[in-house]
PDB file of C-alpha atoms in Angstrom:
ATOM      1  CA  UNK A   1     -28.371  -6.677 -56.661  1.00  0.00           C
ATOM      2  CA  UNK A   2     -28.622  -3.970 -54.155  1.00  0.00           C
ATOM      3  CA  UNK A   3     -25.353  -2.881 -52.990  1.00  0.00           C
ATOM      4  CA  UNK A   4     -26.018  -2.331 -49.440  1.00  0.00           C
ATOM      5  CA  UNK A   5     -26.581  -5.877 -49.147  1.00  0.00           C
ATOM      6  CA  UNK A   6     -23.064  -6.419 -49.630  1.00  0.00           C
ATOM      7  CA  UNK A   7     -22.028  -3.941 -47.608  1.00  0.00           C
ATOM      8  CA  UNK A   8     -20.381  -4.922 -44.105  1.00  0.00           C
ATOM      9  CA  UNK A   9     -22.661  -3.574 -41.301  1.00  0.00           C
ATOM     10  CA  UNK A  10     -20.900  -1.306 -38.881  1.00  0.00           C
ATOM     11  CA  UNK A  11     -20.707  -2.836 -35.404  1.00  0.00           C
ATOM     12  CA  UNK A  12     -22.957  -1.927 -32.702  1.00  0.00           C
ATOM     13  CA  UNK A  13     -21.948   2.087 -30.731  1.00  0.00           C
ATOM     14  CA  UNK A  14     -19.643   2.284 -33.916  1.00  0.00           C
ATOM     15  CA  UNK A  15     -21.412   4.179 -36.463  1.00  0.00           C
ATOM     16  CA  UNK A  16     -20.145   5.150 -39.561  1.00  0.00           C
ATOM     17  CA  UNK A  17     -19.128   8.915 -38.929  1.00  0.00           C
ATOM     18  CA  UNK A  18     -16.950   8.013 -35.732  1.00  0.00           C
ATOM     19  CA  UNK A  19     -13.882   8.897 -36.250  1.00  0.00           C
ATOM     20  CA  UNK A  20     -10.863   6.189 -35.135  1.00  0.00           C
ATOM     21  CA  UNK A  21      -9.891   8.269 -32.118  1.00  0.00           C
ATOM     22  CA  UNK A  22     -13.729   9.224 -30.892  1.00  0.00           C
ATOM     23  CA  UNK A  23     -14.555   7.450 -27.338  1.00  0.00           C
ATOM     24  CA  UNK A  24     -17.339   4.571 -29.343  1.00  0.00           C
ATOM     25  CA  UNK A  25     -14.479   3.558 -31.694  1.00  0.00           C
ATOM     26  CA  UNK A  26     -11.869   3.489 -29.225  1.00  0.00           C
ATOM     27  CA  UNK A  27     -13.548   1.664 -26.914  1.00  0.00           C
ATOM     28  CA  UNK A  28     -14.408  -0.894 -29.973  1.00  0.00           C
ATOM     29  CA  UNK A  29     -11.078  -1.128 -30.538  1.00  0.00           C
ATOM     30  CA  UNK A  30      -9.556  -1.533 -27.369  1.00  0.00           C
ATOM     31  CA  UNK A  31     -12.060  -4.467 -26.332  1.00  0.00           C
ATOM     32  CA  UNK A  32     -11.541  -6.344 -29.050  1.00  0.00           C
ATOM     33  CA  UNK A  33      -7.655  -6.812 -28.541  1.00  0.00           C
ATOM     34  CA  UNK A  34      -6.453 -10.157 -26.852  1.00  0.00           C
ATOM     35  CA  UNK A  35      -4.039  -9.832 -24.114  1.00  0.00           C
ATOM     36  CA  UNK A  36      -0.639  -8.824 -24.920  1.00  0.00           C
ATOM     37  CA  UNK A  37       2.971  -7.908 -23.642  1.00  0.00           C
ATOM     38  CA  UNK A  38       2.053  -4.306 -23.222  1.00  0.00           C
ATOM     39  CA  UNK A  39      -0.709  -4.951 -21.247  1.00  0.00           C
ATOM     40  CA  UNK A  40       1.317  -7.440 -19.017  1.00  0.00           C
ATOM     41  CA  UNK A  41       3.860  -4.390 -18.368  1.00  0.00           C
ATOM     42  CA  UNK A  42       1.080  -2.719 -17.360  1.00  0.00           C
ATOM     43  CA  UNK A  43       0.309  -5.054 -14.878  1.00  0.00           C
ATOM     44  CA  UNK A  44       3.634  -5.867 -13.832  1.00  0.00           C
ATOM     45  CA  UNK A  45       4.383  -1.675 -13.480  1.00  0.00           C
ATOM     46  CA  UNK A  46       1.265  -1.521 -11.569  1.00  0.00           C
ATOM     47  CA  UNK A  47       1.561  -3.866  -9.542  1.00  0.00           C
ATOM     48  CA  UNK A  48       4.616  -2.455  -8.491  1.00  0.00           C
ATOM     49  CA  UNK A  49       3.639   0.240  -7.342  1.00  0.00           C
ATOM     50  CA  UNK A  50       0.788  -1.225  -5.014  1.00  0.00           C
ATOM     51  CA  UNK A  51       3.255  -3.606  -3.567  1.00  0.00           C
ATOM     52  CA  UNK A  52       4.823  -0.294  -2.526  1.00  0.00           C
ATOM     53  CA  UNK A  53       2.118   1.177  -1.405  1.00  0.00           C
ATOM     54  CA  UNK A  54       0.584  -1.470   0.942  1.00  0.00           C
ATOM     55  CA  UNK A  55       4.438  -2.055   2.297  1.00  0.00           C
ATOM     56  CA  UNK A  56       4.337   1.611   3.304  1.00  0.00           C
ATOM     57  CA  UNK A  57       0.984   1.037   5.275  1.00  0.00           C
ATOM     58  CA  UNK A  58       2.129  -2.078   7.060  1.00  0.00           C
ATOM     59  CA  UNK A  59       4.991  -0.258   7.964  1.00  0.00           C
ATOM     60  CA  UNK A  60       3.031   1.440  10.857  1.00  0.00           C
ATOM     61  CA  UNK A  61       2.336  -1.392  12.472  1.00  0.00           C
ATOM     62  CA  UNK A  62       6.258  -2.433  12.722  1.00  0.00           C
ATOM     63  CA  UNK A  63       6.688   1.083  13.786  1.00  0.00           C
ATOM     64  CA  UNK A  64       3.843   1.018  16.862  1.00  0.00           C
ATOM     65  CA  UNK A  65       5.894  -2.046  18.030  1.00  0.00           C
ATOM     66  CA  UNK A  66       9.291  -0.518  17.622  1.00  0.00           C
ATOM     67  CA  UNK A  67       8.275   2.841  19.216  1.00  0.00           C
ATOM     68  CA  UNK A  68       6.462   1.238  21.998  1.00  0.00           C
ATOM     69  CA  UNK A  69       9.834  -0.732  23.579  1.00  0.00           C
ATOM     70  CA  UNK A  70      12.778   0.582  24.881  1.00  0.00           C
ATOM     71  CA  UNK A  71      15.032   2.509  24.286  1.00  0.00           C
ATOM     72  CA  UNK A  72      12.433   4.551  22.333  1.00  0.00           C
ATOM     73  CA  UNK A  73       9.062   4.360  24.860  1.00  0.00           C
ATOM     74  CA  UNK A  74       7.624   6.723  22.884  1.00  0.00           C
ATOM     75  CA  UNK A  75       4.238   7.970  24.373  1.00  0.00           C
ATOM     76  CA  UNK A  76       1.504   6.248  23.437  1.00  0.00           C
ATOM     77  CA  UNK A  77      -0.735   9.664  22.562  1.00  0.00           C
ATOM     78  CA  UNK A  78       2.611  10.923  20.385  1.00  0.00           C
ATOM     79  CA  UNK A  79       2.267   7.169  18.902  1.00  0.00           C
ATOM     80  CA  UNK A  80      -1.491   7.834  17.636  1.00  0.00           C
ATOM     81  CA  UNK A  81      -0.519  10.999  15.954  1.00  0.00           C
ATOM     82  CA  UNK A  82       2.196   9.215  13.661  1.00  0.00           C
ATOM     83  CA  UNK A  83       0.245   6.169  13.242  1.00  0.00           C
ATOM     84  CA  UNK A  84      -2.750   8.591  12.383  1.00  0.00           C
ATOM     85  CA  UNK A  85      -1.089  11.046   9.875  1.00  0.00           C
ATOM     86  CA  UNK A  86      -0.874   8.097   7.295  1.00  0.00           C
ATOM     87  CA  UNK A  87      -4.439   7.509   6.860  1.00  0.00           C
ATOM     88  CA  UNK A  88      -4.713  11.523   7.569  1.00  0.00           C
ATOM     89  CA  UNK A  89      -3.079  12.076   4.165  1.00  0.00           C
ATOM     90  CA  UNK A  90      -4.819   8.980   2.264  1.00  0.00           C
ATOM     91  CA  UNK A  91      -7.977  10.178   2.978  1.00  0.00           C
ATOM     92  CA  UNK A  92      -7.017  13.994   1.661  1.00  0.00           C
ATOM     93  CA  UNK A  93      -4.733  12.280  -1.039  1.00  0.00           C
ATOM     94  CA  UNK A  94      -7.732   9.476  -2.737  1.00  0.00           C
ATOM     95  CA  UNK A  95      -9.887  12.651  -3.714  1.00  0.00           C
ATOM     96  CA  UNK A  96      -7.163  14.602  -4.676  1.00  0.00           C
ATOM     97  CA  UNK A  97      -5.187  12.658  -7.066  1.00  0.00           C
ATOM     98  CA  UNK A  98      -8.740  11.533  -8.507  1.00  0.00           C
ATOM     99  CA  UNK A  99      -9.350  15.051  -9.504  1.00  0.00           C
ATOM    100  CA  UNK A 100      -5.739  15.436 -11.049  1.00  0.00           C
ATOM    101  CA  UNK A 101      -6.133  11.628 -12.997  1.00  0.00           C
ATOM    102  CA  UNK A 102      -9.438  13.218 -14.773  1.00  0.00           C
ATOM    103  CA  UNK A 103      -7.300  16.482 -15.646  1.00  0.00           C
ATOM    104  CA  UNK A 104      -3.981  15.284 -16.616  1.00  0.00           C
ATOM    105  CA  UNK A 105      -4.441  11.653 -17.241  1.00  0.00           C
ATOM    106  CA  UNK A 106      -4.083   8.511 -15.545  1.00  0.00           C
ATOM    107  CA  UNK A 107      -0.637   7.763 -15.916  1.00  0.00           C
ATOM    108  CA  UNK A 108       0.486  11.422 -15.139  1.00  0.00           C
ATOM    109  CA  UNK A 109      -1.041  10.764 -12.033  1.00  0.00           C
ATOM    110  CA  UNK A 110      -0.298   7.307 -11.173  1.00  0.00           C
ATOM    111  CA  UNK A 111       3.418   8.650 -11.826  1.00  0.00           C
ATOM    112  CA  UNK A 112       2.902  12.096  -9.271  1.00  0.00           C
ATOM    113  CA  UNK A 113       1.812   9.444  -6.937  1.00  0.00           C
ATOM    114  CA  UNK A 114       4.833   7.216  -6.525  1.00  0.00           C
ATOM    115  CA  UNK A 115       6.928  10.344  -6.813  1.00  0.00           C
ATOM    116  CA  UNK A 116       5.504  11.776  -3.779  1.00  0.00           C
ATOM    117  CA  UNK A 117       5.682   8.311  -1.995  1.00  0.00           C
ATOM    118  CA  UNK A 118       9.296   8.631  -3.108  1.00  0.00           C
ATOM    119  CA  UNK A 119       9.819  11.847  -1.431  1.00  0.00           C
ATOM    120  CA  UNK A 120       7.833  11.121   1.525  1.00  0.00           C
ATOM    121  CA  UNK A 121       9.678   7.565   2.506  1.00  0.00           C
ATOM    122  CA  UNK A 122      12.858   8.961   1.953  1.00  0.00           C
ATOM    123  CA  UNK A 123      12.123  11.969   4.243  1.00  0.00           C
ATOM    124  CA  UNK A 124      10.651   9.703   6.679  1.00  0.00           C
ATOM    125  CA  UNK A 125      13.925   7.640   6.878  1.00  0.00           C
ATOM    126  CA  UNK A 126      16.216  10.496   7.112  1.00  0.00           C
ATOM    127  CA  UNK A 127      14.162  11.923   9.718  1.00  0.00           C
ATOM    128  CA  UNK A 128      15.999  13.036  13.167  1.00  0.00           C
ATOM    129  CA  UNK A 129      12.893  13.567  15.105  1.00  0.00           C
ATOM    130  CA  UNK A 130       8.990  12.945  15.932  1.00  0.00           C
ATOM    131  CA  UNK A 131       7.562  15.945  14.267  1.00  0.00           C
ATOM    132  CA  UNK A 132       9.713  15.723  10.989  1.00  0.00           C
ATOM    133  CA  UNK A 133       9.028  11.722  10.781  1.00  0.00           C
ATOM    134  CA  UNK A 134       5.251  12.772  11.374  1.00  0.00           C
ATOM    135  CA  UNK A 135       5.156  15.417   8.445  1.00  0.00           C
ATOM    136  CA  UNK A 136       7.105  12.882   6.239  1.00  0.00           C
ATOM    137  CA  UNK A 137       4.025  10.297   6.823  1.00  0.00           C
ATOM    138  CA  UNK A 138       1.388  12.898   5.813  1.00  0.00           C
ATOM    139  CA  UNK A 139       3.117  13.441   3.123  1.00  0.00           C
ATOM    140  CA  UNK A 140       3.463   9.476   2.267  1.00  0.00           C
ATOM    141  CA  UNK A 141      -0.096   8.958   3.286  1.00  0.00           C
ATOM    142  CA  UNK A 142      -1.023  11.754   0.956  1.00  0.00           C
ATOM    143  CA  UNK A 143       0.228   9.391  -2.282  1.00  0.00           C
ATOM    144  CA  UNK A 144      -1.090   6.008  -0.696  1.00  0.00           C
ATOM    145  CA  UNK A 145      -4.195   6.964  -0.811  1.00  0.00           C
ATOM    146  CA  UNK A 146      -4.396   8.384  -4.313  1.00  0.00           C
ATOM    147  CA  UNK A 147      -2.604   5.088  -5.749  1.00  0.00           C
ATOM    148  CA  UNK A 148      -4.834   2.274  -5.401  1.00  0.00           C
ATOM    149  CA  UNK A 149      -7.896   3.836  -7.182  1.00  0.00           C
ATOM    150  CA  UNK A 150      -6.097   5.437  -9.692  1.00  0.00           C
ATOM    151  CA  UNK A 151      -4.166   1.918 -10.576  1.00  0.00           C
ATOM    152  CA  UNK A 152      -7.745  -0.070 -10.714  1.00  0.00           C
ATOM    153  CA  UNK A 153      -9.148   2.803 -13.114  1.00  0.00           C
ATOM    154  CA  UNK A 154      -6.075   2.234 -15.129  1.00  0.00           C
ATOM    155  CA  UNK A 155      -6.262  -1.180 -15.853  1.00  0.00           C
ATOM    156  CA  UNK A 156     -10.235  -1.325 -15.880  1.00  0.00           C
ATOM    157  CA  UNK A 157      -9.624   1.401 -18.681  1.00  0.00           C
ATOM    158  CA  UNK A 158      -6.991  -0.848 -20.734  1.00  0.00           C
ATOM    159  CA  UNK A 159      -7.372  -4.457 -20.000  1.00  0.00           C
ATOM    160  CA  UNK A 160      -9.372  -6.813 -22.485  1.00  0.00           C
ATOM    161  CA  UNK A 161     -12.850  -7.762 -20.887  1.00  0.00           C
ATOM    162  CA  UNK A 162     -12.618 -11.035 -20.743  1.00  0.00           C
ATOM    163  CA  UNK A 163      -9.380 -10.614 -18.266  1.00  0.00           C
ATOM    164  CA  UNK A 164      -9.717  -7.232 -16.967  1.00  0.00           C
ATOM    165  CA  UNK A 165     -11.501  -8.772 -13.792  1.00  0.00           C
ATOM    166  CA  UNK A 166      -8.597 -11.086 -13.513  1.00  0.00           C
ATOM    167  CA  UNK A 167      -5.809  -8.863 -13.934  1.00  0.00           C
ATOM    168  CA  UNK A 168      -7.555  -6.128 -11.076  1.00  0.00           C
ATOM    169  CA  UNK A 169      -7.089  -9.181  -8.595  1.00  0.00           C
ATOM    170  CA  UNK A 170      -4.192 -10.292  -9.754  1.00  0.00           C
ATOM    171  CA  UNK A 171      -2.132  -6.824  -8.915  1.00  0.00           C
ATOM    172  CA  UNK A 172      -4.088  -6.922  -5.859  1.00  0.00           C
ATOM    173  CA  UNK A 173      -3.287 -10.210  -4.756  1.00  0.00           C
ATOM    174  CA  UNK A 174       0.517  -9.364  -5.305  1.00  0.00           C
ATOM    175  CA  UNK A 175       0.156  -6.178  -4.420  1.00  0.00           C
ATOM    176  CA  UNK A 176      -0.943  -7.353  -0.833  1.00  0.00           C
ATOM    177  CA  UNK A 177       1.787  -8.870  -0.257  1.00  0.00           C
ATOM    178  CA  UNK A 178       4.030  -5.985   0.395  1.00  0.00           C
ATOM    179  CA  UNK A 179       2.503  -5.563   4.241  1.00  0.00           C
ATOM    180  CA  UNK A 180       4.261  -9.533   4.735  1.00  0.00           C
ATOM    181  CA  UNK A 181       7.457  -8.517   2.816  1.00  0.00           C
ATOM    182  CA  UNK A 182       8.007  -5.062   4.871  1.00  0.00           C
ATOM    183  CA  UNK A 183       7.350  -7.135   8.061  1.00  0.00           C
ATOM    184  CA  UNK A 184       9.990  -9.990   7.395  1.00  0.00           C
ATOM    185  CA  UNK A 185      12.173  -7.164   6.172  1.00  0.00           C
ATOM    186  CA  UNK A 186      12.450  -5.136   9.569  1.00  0.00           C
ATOM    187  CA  UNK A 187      12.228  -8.593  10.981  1.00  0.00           C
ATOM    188  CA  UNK A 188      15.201 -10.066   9.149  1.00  0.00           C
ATOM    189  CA  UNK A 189      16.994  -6.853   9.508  1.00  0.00           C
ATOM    190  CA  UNK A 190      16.640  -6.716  13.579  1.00  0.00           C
ATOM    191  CA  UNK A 191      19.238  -8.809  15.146  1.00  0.00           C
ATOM    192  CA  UNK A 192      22.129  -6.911  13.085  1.00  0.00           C
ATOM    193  CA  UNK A 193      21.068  -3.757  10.725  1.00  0.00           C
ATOM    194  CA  UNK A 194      22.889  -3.089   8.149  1.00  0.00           C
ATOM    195  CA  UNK A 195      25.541  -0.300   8.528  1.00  0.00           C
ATOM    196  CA  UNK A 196      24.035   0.422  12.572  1.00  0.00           C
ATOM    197  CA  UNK A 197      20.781   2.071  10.262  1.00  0.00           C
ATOM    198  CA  UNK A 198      17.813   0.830  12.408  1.00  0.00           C
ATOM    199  CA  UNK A 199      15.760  -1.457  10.581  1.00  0.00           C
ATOM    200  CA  UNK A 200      12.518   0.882   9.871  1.00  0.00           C
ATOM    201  CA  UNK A 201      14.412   3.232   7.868  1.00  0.00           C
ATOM    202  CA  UNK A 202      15.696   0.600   5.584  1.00  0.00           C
ATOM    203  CA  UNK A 203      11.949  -0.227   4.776  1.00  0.00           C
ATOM    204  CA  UNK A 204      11.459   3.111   4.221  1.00  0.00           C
ATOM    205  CA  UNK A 205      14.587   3.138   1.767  1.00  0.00           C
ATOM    206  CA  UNK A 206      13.915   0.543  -0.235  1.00  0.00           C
ATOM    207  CA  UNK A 207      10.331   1.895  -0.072  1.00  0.00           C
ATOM    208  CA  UNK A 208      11.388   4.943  -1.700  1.00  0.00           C
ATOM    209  CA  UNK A 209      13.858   3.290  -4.249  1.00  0.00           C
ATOM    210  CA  UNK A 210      10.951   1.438  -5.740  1.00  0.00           C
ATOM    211  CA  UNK A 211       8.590   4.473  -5.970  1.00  0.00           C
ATOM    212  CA  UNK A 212      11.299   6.117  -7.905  1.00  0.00           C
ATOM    213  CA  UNK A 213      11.819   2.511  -9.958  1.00  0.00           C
ATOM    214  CA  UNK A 214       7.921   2.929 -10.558  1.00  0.00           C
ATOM    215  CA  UNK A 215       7.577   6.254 -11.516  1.00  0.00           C
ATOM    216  CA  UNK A 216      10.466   6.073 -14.290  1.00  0.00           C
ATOM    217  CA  UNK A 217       8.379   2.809 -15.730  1.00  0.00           C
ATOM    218  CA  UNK A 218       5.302   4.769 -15.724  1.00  0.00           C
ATOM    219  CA  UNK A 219       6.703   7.053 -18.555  1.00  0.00           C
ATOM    220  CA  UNK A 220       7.409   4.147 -20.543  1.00  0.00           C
ATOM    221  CA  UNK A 221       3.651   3.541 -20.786  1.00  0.00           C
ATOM    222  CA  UNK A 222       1.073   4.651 -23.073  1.00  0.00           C
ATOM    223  CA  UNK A 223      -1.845   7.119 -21.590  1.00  0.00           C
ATOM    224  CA  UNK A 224      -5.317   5.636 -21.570  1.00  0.00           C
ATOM    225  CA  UNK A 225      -6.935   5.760 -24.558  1.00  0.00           C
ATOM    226  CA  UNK A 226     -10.555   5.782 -23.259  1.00  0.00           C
ATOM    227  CA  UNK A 227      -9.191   8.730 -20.926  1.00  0.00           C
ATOM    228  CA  UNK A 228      -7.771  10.505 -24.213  1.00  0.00           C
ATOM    229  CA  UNK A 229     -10.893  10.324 -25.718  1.00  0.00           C
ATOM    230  CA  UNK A 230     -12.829  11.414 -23.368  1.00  0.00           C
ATOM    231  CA  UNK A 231     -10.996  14.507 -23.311  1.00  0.00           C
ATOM    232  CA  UNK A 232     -11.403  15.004 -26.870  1.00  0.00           C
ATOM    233  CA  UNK A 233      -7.601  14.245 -27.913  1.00  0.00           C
ATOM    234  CA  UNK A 234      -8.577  12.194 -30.643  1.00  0.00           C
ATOM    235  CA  UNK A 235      -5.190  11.559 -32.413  1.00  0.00           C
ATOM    236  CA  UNK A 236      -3.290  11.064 -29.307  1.00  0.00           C
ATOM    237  CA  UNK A 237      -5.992   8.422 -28.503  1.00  0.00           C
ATOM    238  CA  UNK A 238      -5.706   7.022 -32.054  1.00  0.00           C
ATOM    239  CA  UNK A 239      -1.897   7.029 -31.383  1.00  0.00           C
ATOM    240  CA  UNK A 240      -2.087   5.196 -27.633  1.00  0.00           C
ATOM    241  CA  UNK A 241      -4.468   2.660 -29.089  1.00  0.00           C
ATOM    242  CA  UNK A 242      -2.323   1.940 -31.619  1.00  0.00           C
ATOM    243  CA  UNK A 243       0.153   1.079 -29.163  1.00  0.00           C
ATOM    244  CA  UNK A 244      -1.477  -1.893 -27.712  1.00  0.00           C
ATOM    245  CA  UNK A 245      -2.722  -3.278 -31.551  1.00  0.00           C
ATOM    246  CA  UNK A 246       0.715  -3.237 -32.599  1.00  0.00           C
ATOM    247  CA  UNK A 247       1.429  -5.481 -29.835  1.00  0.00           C
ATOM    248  CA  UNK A 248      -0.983  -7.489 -30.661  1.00  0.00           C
ATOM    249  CA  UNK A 249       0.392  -7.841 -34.600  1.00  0.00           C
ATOM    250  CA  UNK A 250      -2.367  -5.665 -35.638  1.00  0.00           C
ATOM    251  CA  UNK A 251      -0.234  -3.460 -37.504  1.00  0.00           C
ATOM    252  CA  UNK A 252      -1.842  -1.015 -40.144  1.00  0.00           C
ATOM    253  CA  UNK A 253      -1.563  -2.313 -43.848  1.00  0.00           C
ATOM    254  CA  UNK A 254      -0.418   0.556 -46.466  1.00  0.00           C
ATOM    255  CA  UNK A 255      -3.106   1.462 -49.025  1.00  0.00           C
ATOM    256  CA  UNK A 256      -1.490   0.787 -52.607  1.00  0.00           C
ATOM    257  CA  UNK A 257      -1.556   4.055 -55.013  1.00  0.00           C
ATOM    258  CA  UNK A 258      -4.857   5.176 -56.026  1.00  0.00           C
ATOM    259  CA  UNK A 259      -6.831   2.886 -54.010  1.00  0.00           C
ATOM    260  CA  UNK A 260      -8.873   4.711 -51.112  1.00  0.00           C
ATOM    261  CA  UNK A 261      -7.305   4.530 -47.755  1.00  0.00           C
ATOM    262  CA  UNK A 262      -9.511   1.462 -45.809  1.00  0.00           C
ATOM    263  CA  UNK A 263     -11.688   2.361 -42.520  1.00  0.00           C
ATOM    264  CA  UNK A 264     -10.026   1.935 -39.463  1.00  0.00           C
ATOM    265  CA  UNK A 265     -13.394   1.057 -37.530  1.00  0.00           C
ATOM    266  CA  UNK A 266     -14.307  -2.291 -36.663  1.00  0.00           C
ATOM    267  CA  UNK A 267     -16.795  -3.210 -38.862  1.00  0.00           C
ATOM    268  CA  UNK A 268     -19.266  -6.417 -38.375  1.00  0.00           C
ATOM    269  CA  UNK A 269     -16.805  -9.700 -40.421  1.00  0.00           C
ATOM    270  CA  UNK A 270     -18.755 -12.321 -42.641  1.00  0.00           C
ATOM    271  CA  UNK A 271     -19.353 -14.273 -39.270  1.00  0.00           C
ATOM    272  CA  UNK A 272     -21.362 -11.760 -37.944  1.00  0.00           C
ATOM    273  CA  UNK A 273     -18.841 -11.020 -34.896  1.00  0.00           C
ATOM    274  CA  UNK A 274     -18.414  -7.091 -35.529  1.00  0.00           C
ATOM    275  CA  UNK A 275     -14.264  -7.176 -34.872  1.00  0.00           C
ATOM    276  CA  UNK A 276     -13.078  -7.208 -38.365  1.00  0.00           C
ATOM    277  CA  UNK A 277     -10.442  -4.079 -39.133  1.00  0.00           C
ATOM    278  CA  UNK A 278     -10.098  -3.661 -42.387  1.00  0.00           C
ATOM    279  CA  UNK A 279      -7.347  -1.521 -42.240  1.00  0.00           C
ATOM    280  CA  UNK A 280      -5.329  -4.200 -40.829  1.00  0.00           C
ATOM    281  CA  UNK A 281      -6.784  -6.390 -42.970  1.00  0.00           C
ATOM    282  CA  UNK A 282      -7.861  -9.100 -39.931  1.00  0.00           C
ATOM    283  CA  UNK A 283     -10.395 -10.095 -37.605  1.00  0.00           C
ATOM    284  CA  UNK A 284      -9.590 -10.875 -33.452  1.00  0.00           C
ATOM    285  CA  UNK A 285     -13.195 -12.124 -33.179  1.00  0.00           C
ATOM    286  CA  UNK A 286     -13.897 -15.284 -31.429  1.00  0.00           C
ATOM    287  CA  UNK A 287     -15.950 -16.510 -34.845  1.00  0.00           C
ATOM    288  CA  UNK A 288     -12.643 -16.722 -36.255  1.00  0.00           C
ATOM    289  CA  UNK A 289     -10.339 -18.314 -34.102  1.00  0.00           C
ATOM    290  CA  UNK A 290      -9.396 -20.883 -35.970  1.00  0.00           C
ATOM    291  CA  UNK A 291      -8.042 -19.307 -38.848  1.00  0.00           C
ATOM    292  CA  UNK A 292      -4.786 -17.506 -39.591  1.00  0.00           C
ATOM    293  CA  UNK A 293      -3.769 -14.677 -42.041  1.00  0.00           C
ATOM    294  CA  UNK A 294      -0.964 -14.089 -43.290  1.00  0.00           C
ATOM    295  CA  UNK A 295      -1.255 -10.488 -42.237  1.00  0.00           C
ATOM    296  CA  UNK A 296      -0.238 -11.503 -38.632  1.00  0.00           C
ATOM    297  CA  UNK A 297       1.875 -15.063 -39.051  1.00  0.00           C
ATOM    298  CA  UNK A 298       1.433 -17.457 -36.036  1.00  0.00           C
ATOM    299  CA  UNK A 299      -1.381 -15.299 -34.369  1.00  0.00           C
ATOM    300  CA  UNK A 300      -4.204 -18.409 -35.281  1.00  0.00           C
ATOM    301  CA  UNK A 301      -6.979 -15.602 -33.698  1.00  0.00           C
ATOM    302  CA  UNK A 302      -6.491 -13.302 -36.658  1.00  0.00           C
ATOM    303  CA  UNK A 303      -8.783 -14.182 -39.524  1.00  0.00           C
ATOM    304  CA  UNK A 304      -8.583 -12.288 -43.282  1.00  0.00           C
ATOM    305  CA  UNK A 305     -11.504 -10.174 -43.743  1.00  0.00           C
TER     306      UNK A 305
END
């Protein structure tokens, strides 16, 4: 009998020679994961921080209104340029903190993002005058334009493909609801503010408290994989990845003595569905759904290779 008859085919872009923490076999690996907790934080975290950041944008349309009536009457060509510097900064910000995702990662960046938000909110609501409160919106329009694109290539980089779709609209759907909350906020706020602090700058507090909230989350989270393969950091890929298939029970089985360590690619199962890991000793293909292992007890998607 010819032995490469029994031997399981490798999986389509995963040849044999890729390495676990090479871009092909990372991406394998990641797409063949169910949804789990970790990627649900990452929602939740990102989602967060787009909440934030659409709040902060809707803010300038309570601020036209409040700047407009007395006792502020603030001119209406003064009024332009602080409405204006938001979307000033986003549009220098987007391109910006695109470049600095691709060089230092996507969380890195998704973190210097909220940060500066954080700085820039604050500094808007501890502002004494026009010019300062101006400068502090650059500077907040600067991050609110770099967040939302970096978020979506987040998730698009970690989510399962069967949800990822799902999940983008879901923190967007949430996410828009910020502009409503920061309007019933100042709203709410109006007819008696809080220790005589006008309304506005309490948005922009709370604003600012849940950058910071954000940002402190983010370093909780694992880097993209896909990113850190890209860049050629194979084991801190192999690492990251192995963040989300421990959530999903895929933990690695230990070789016994003298027995060569198994591959940790994805190799094509008896079933023909090309998800089997026989390092973990399981397959999370849809072929096999209705088996368990007792590798992963309870989880009736895993099957034993």
């Amino acid at each position: 009998m010819n032995d490469a008859s029994a031997r399981p085919a490798a999986p389509r872009g995963a040849p044999p020679s890729d390495p676990p923490g090479s871009l092909t076999a990372i991406t394998a690996r990641l797409d063949g994961l169910p949804l789990t907790r970790l990627h649900l934080a990452i929602l939740a975290v990102c989602t967060l921080g787009l909440f934030t950041d659409v709040a902060e944008v809707a803010l300038s349309n309570a601020l036209a209104a409040i700047f407009l009536a007395p006792p502020h009457s603030m001119p209406r060509g003064d009024l332009s340029l602080l409405l204006a510097s938001v979307f000033a900064g986003g549009a220098v910000g987007a391109p910006v903190f695109g470049l600095v995702g691709d060089r230092f990662g996507r969380r890195r960046a998704l973190q210097g993002t909220l940060a500066l938000m954080a700085v820039g909110s604050l500094a808007a609501a501890a502002s004494s005058g026009l010019t300062q409160l101006t400068g502090a919106r650059v500077v907040s329009g600067f991050a609110i334009g770099g967040f939302p694109p970096l978020a979506a290539t987040y998730l698009a980089d970690v989510m399962p493909p069967r949800r990822r779709g799902a999940m983008l609209m879901l923190c967007a759907g949430i996410g828009f609801l910020g502009a409503s909350a920061v309007i019933l906020l100042v709203q709410g706020l109006a007819p008696s503010p809080p220790l005589g602090i006008a309304p506005w700058r309490w948005a922009l507090i709370l604003g600012g408290v849940l950058a910071v909230i954000g940002t402190i989350l983010f370093a909780l989270l694992p880097e993209s994989p896909r990113w850190l393969a890209s860049v050629g950091r194979a084991e801190a890929a192999d690492r990251a990845c192995g963040r989300f298939e421990d959530a999903a029970g895929l933990a690695p089985r230990r070789d016994p003595p003298g027995r060569p360590p198994r591959s940790r690619r994805p190799v094509r199962c008896g079933r023909g569905c090309g998800r089997c890991w026989p390092s973990r000793g399981s397959c999370a293909g849809p072929c096999c759904s209705s088996r368990s292992t007792g590798s992963a007890p309870g989880r009736r998607w895993a099957f034993p290779c």
